[in-house]
Short mmCIF file of C-alpha atoms in Angstrom, two decimals:
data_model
loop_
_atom_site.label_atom_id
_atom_site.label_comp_id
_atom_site.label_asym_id
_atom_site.label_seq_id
_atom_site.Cartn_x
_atom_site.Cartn_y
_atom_site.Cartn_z
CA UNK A 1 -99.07 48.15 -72.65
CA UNK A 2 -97.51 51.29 -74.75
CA UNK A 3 -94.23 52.87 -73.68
CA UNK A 4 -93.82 57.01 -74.20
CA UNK A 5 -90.58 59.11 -73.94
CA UNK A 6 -91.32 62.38 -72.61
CA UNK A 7 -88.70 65.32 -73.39
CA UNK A 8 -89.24 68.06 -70.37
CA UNK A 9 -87.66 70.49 -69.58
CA UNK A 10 -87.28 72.59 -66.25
CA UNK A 11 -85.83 70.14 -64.34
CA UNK A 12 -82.75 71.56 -62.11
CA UNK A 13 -82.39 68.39 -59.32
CA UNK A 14 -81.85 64.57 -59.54
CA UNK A 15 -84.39 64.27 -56.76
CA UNK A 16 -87.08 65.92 -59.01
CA UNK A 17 -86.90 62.91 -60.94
CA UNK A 18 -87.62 60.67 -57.90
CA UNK A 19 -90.65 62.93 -56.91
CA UNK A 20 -91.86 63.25 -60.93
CA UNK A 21 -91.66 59.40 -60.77
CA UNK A 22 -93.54 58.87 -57.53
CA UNK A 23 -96.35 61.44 -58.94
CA UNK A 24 -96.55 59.80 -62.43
CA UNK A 25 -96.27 55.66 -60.84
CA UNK A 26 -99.10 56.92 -58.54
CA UNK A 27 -101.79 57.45 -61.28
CA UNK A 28 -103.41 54.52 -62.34
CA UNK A 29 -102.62 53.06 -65.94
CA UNK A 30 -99.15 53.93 -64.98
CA UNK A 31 -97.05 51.45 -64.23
CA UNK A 32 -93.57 52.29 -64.62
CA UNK A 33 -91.53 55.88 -64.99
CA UNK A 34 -87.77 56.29 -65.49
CA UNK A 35 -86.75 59.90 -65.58
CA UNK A 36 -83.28 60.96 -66.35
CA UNK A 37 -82.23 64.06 -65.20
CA UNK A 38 -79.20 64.57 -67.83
CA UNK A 39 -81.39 63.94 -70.28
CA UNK A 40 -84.12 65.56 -68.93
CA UNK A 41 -86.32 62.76 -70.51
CA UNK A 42 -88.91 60.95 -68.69
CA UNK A 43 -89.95 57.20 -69.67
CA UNK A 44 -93.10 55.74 -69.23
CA UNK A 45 -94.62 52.29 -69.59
CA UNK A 46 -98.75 52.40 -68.99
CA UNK A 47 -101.90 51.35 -70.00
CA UNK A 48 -103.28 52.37 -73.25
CA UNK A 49 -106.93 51.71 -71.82
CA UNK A 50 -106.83 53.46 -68.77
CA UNK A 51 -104.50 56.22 -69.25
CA UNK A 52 -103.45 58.66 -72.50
CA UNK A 53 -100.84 60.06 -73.55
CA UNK A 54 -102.10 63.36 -73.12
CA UNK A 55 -102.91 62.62 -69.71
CA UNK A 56 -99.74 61.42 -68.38
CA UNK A 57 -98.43 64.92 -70.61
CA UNK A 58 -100.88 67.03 -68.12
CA UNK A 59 -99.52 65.39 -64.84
CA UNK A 60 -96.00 66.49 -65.87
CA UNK A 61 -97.06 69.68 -66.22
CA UNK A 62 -99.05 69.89 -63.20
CA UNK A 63 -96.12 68.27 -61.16
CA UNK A 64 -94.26 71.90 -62.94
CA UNK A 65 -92.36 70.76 -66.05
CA UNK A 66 -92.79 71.75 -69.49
CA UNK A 67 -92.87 68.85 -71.88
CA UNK A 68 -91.06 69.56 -74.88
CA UNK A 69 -92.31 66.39 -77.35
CA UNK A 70 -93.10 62.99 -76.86
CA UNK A 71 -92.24 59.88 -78.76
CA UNK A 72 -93.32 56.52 -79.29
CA UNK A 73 -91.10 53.76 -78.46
CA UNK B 1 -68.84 82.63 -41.28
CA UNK B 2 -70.82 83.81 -39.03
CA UNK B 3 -72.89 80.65 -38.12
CA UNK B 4 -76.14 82.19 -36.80
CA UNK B 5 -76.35 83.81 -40.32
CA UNK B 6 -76.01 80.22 -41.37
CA UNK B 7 -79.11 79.06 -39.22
CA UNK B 8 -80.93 82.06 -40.71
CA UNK B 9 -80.20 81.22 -44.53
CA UNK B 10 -81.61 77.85 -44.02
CA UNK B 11 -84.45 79.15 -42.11
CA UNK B 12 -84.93 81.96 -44.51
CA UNK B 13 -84.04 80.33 -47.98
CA UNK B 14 -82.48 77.07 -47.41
CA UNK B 15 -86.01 75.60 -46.38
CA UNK B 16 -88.23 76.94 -49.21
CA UNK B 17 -85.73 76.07 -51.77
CA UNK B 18 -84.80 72.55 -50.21
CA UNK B 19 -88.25 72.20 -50.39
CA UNK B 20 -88.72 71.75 -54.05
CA UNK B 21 -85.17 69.30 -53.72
CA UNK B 22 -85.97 67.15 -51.34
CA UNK B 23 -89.67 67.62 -49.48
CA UNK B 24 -90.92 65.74 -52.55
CA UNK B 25 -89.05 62.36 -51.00
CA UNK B 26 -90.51 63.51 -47.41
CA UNK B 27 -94.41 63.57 -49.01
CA UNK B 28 -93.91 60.58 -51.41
CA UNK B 29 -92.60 58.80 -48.08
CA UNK B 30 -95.09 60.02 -46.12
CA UNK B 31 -98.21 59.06 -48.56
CA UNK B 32 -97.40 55.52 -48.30
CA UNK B 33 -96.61 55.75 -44.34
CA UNK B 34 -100.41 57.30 -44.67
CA UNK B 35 -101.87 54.44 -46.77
CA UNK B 36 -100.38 52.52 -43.50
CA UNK B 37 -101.59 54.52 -40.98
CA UNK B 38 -105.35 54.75 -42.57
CA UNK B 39 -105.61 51.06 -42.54
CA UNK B 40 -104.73 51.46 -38.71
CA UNK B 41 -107.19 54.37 -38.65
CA UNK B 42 -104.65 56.70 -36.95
CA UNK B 43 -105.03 60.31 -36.24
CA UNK B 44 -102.50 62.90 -37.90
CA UNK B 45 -100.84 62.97 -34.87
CA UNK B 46 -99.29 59.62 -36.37
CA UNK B 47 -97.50 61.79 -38.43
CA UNK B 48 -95.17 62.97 -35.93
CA UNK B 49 -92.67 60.28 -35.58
CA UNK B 50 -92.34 59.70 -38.86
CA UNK B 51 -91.95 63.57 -39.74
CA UNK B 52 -89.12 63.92 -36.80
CA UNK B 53 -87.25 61.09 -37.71
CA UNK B 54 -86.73 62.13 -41.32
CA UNK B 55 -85.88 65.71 -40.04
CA UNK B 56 -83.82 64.33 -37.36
CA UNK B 57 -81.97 61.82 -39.83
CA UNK B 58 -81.12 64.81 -42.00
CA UNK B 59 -79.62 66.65 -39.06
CA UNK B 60 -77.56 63.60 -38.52
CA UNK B 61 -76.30 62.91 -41.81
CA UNK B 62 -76.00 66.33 -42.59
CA UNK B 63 -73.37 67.16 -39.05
CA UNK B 64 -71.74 64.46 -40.35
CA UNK B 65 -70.98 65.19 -43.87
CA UNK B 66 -69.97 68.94 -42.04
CA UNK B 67 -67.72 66.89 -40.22
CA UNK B 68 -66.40 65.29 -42.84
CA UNK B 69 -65.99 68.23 -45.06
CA UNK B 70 -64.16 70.20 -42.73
CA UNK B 71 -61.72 67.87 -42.19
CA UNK B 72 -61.20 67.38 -45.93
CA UNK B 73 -60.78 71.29 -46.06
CA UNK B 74 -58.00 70.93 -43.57
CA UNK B 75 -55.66 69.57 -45.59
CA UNK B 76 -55.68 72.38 -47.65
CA UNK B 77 -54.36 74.63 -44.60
CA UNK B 78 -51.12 72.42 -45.24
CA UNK B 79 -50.22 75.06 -47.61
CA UNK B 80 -50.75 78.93 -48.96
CA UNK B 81 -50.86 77.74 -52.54
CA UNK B 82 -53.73 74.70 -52.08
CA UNK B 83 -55.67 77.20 -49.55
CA UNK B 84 -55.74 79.57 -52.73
CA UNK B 85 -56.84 77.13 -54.97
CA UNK B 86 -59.51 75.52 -52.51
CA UNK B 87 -60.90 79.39 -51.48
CA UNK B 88 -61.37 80.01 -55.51
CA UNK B 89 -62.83 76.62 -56.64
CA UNK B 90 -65.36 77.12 -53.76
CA UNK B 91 -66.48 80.52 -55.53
CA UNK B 92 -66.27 79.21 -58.68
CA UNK B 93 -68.68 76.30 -57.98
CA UNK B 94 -70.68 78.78 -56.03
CA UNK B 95 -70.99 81.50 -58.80
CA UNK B 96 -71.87 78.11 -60.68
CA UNK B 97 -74.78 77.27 -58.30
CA UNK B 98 -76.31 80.86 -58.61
CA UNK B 99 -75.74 80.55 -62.46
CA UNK B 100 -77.58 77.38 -62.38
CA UNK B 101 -80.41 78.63 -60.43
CA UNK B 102 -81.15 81.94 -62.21
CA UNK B 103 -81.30 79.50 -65.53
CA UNK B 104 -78.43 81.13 -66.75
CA UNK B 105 -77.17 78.73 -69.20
CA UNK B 106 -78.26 74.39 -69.28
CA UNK B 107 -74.59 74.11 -68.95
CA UNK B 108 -74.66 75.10 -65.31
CA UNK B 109 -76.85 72.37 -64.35
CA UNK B 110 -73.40 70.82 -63.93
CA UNK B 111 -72.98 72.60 -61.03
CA UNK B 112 -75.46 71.00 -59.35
CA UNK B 113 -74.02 67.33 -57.79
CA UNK B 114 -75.31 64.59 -58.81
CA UNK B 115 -76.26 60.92 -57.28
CA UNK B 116 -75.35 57.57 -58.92
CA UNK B 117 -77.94 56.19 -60.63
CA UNK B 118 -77.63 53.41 -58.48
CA UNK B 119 -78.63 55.23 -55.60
CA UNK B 120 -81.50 57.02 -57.16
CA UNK B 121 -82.70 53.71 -57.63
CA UNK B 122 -82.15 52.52 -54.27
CA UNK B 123 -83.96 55.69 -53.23
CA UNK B 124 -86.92 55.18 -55.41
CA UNK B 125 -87.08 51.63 -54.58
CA UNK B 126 -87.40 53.02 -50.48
CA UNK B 127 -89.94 55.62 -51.00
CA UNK B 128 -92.18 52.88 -51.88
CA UNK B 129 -91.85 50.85 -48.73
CA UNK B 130 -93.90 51.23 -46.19
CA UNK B 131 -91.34 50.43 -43.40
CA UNK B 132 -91.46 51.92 -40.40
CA UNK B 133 -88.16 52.95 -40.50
CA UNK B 134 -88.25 54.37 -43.90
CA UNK B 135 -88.74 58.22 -43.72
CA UNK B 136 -85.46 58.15 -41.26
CA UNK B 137 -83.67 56.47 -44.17
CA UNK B 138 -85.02 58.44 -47.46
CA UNK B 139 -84.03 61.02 -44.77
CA UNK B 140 -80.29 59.50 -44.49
CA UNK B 141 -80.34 59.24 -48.07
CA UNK B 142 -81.02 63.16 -48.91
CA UNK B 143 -77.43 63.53 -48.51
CA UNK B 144 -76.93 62.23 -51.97
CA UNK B 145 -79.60 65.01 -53.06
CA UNK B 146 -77.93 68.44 -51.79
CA UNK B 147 -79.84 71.44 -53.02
CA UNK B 148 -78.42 74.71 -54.45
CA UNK B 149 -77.76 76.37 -51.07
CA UNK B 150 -77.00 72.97 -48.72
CA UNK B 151 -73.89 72.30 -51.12
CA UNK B 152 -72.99 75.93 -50.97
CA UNK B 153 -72.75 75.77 -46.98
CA UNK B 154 -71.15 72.50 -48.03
CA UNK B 155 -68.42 74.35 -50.20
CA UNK B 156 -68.05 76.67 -47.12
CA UNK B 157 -67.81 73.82 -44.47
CA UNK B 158 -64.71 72.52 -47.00
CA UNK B 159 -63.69 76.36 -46.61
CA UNK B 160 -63.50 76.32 -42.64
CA UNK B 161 -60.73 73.72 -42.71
CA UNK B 162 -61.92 72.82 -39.11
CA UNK B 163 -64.37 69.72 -38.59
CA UNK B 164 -65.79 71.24 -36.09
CA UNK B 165 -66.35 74.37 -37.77
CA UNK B 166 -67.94 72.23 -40.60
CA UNK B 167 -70.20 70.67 -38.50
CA UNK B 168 -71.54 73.08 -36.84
CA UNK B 169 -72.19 75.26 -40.18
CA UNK B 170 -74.41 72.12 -41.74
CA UNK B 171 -75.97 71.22 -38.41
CA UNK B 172 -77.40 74.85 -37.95
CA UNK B 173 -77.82 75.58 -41.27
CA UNK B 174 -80.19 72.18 -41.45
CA UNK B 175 -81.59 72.82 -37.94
CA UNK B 176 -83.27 76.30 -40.36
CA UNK B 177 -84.60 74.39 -43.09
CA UNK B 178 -86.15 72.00 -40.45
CA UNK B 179 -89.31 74.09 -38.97
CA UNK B 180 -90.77 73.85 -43.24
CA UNK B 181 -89.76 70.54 -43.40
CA UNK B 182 -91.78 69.59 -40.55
CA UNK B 183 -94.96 71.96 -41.61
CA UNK B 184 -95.04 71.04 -45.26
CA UNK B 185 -94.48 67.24 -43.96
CA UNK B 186 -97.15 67.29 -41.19
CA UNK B 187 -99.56 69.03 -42.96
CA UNK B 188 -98.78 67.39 -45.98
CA UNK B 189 -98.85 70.56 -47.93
CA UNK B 190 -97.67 70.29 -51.61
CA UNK B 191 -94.39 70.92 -52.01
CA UNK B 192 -93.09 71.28 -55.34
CA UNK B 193 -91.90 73.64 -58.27
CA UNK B 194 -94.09 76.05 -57.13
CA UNK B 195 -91.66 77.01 -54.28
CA UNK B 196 -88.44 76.58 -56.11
CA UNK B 197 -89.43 78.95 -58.92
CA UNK B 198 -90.91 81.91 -56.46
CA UNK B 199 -87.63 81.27 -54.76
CA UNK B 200 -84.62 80.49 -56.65
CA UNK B 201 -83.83 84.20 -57.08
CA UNK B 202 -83.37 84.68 -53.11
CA UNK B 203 -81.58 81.55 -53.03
CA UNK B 204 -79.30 82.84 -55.58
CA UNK B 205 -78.75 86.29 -53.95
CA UNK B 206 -77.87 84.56 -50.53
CA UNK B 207 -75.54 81.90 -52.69
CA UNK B 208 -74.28 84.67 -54.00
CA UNK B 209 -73.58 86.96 -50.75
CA UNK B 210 -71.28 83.44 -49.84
CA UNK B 211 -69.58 83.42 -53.55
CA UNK B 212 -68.43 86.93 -52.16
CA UNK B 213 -67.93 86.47 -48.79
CA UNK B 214 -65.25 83.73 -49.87
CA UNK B 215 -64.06 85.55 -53.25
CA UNK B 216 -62.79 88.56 -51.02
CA UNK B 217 -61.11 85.91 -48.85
CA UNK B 218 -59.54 84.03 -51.61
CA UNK B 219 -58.04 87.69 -52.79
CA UNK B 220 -56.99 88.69 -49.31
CA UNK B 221 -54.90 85.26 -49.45
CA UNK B 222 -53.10 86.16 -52.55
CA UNK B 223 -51.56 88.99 -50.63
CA UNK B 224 -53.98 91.93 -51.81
CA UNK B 225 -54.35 94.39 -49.14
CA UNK B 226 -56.93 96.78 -50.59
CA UNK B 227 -59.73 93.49 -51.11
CA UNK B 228 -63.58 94.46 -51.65
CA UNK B 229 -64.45 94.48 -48.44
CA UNK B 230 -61.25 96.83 -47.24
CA UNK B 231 -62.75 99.57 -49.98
CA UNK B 232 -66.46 99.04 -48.79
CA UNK B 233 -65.01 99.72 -45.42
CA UNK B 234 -62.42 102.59 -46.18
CA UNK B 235 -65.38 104.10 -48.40
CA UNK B 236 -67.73 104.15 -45.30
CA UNK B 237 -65.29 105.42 -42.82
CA UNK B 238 -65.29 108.52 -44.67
CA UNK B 239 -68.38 108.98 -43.67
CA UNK B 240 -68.46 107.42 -40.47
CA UNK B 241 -65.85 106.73 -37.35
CA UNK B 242 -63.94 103.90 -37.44
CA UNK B 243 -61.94 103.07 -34.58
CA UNK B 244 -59.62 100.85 -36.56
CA UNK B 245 -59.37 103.23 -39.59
CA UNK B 246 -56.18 103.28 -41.39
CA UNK B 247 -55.70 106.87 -40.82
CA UNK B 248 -55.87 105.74 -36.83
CA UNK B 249 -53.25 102.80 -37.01
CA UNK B 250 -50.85 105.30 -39.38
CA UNK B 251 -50.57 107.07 -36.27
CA UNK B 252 -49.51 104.26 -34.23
CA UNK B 253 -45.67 103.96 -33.49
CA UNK B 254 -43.97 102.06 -35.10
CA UNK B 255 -42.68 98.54 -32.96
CA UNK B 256 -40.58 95.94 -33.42
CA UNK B 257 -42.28 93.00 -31.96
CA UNK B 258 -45.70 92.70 -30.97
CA UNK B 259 -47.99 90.02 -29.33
CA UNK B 260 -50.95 88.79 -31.41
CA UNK B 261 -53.77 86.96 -29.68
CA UNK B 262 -55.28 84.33 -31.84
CA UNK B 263 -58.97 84.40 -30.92
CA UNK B 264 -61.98 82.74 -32.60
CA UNK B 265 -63.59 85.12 -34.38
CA UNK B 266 -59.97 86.89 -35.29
CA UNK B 267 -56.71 88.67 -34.33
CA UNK B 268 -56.06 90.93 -31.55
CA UNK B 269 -54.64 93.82 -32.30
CA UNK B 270 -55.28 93.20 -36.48
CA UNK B 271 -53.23 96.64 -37.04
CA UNK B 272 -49.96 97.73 -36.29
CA UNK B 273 -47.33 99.50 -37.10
CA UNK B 274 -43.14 98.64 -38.20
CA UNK B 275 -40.70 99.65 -39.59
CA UNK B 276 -39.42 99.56 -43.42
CA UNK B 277 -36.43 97.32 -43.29
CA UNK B 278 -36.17 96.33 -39.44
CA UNK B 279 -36.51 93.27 -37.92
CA UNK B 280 -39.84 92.08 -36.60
CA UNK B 281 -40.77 89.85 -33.91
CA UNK B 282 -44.25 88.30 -33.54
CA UNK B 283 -45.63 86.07 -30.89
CA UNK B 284 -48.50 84.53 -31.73
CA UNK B 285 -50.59 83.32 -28.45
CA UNK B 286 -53.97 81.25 -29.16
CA UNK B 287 -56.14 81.62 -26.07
CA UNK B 288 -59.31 81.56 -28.11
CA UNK B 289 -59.07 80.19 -31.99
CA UNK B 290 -60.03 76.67 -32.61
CA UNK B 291 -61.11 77.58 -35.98
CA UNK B 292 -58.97 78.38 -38.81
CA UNK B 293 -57.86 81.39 -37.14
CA UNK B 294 -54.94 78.94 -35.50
CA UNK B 295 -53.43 79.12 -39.34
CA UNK B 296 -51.40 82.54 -39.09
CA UNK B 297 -50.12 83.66 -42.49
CA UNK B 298 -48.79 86.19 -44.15
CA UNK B 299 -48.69 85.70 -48.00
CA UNK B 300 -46.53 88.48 -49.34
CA UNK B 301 -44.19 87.24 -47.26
CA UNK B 302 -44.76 83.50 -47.53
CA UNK B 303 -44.96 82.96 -44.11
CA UNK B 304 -47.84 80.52 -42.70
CA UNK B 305 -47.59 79.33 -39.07
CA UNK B 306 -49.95 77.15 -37.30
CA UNK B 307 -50.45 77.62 -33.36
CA UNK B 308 -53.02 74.85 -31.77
CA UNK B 309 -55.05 76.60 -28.87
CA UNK B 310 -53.48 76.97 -25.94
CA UNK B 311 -50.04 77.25 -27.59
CA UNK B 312 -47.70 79.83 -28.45
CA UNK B 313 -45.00 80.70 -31.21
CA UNK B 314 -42.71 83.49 -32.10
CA UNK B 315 -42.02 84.58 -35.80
CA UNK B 316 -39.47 86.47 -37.18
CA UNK B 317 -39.16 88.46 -40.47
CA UNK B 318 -37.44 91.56 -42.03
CA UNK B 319 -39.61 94.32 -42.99
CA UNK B 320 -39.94 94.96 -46.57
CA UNK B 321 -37.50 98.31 -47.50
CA UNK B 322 -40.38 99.89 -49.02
CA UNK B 323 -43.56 101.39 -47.03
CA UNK B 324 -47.09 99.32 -47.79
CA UNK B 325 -48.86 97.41 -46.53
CA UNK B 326 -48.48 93.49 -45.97
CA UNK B 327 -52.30 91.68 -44.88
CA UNK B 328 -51.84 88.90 -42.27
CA UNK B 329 -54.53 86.20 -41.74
CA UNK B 330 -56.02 82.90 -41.40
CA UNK B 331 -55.07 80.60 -43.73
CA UNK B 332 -58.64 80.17 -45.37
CA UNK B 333 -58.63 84.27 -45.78
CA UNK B 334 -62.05 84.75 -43.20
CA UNK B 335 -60.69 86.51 -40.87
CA UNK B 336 -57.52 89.37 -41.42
CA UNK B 337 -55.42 92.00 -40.43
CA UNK B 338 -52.96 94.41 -41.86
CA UNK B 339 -49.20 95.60 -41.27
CA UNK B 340 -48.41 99.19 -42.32
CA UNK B 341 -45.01 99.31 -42.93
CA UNK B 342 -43.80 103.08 -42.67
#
């Protein structure tokens, strides 16, 4: 189990976060994601064996955010 | 404010750009109301109740908070000075909003309110359920989650100073944005970004037709006779007739009392004529203002009286010496009138 902090940006609501989060918890591999609209960062815990990081990266920009970087934790 | 335009800003723009805010929770409550329903092997028509009840939660809530609002905002009719204050912060944290959506600056996402954390989480944690009951409480719970425009009809529902008035503006305003809510959340259509980005500039320019509306009657209740709106209307009865022109009340006699009659959507007569220097007598009858128009005031003179419907009062002043002329109005600024002393 890996855990990835995703800086996006284009966020302008708190309840984007809650919809962002529903999207991202609803792929599989994915199993838990905090976003934090002040900080317009967007944690996630997943499955390294079912799900990349570059994956996850695509959903966010599908669901119509730009991710800015990503780190490791 | 003229609350059918309110029913048509959240038909027009309040839906589409709520959309992106809040029809999100509605789909994400929906999908696992689905999962549900296909174990049941249900027909779309399924979808109904649970559709209406978040839309009709929503109305609820929202009527409420109008309620609420306007009843905040009428403590602020207790004086001139707070009404002042109350009609500029409103702009300000409208010209905010529009900032905000039009990506002016990140700063202005400060603009936009907020939840606790804790009830994001409490949110989150109800999306997930697959209660019965829960689109009627994520749709309770979008309250917390006001978009750009809903908290600008917010700011003006503070602005009314009535709780009536303030209920009425969210209620209509909410019954707009409710035919999308129930399309995208029937059809399930995918609601997102998409919608918010194709219409954040129209939101704006309506959020921004408010920030107006309400900065011209924050000016008109500092005193200022000649407001935005007074040019834009002197300017286009040069071209055009205007019954109530100034050049038509300057040729009014002069009196020394006069009747006003407070009515809801203003005063009757809003012109008239006195004398520089003479005493003035005004009795104020409300047969028809429920609204703020019951808050009579004239700044320049700092006079504010309030008359309930159905009651009367008399008010008495000297005319300034020197010919102007002195703006009486409502004590949130909506609705005016003018005293040309010659």
């Amino acid at each position: 189990m890996k855990t990835h902090h995703f800086q996006i940006s284009g966020m302008d609501c708190a309840a984007c976060t809650l919809t962002l989060d529903a999207t991202l918890e609803g792929e599989e591999g994915i199993t838990r994601s905090e976003t934090v609209y002040n900080k317009q960062r967007t944690t996630v815990s997943f499955d390294e064996r079912k799900v990349s990081v570059k994956d996850i990266a695509k959903v966010i920009t599908k669901a119509g955010y730009t991710v800015v970087s990503d780190t490791q934790e | 404010m003229d609350l059918p335009a309110l029913f048509l800003t959240g038909l027009l723009t309040g839906g589409i750009t709520c959309m992106a805010v809040q029809g999100g929770l509605l789909t994400a409550t929906l999908a696992r109301q689905s999962e549900e329903q296909l174990a049941r092997a249900t027909t779309q028509s399924g979808k109904v109740f649970p559709v209406l009840s978040f839309i009709l939660a929503k109305l609820l809530i929202y009527t409420l908070l109008g309620l609420l609002l306007g009843w905040v905002g009428s403590f602020f009719r207790i004086s001139l000075t707070l009404s002042i204050i109350l009609q500029f912060a409103v702009v300000l944290f409208m010209f905010g909003t529009v900032m905000h959506l039009l990506k002016v600056h990140p700063i202005f996402r400060y603009f936009i309110l907020q939840p606790p954390q804790f009830v994001l989480r409490f949110m989150k944690r109800y999306i997930k359920r697959h209660d019965v009951f829960a689109p009627f409480v994520v749709g309770l719970l979008t309250v917390f989650l006001p978009c750009g425009v809903t908290q600008s009809v917010m700011a003006l529902a503070i602005a009314s100073g009535d709780p009536v008035s303030g209920a009425l503006m969210l209620f209509l305003f909410t019954l707009g944005t409710s035919p999308l809510f129930f399309l995208v959340g029937f059809f399930t259509l995918k609601a997102g970004e998409v919608f918010k980005k194709s219409f954040a500039k129209i939101a704006a320019l309506s959020i921004l037709l408010f920030a107006l509306y309400n900065l011209n009657a924050a000016l008109s209740l500092t005193g200022m006779v000649n407001t935005p709106a007074r040019v834009l209307k002197n300017i286009y009865c040069v071209f055009a007739f205007c019954d109530d022109s100034i050049a038509f009340s300057q040729r009014t006699k002069p009196v020394t009392s006069s009747t006003i009659r407070i009515q809801k959507n203003g005063y009757s007569p809003n012109t008239f004529s006195v004398k520089a220097g003479s005493p003035v007598t005004l009795q104020l009858v409300n047969d028809g203002g429920n609204g703020c128009t019951q808050s009579f005031a004239i700044p320049r003179l700092g006079i504010q009286k309030v008359v309930p419907l159905g009651q009367t009062a008399s008010i008495q002043f000297t005319a300034p010496e020197k010919p102007q002329e002195l703006a009486f109005m409502c004590s949130m600024g909506m609705y005016s009138g003018t005293i040309h002393v010659i």
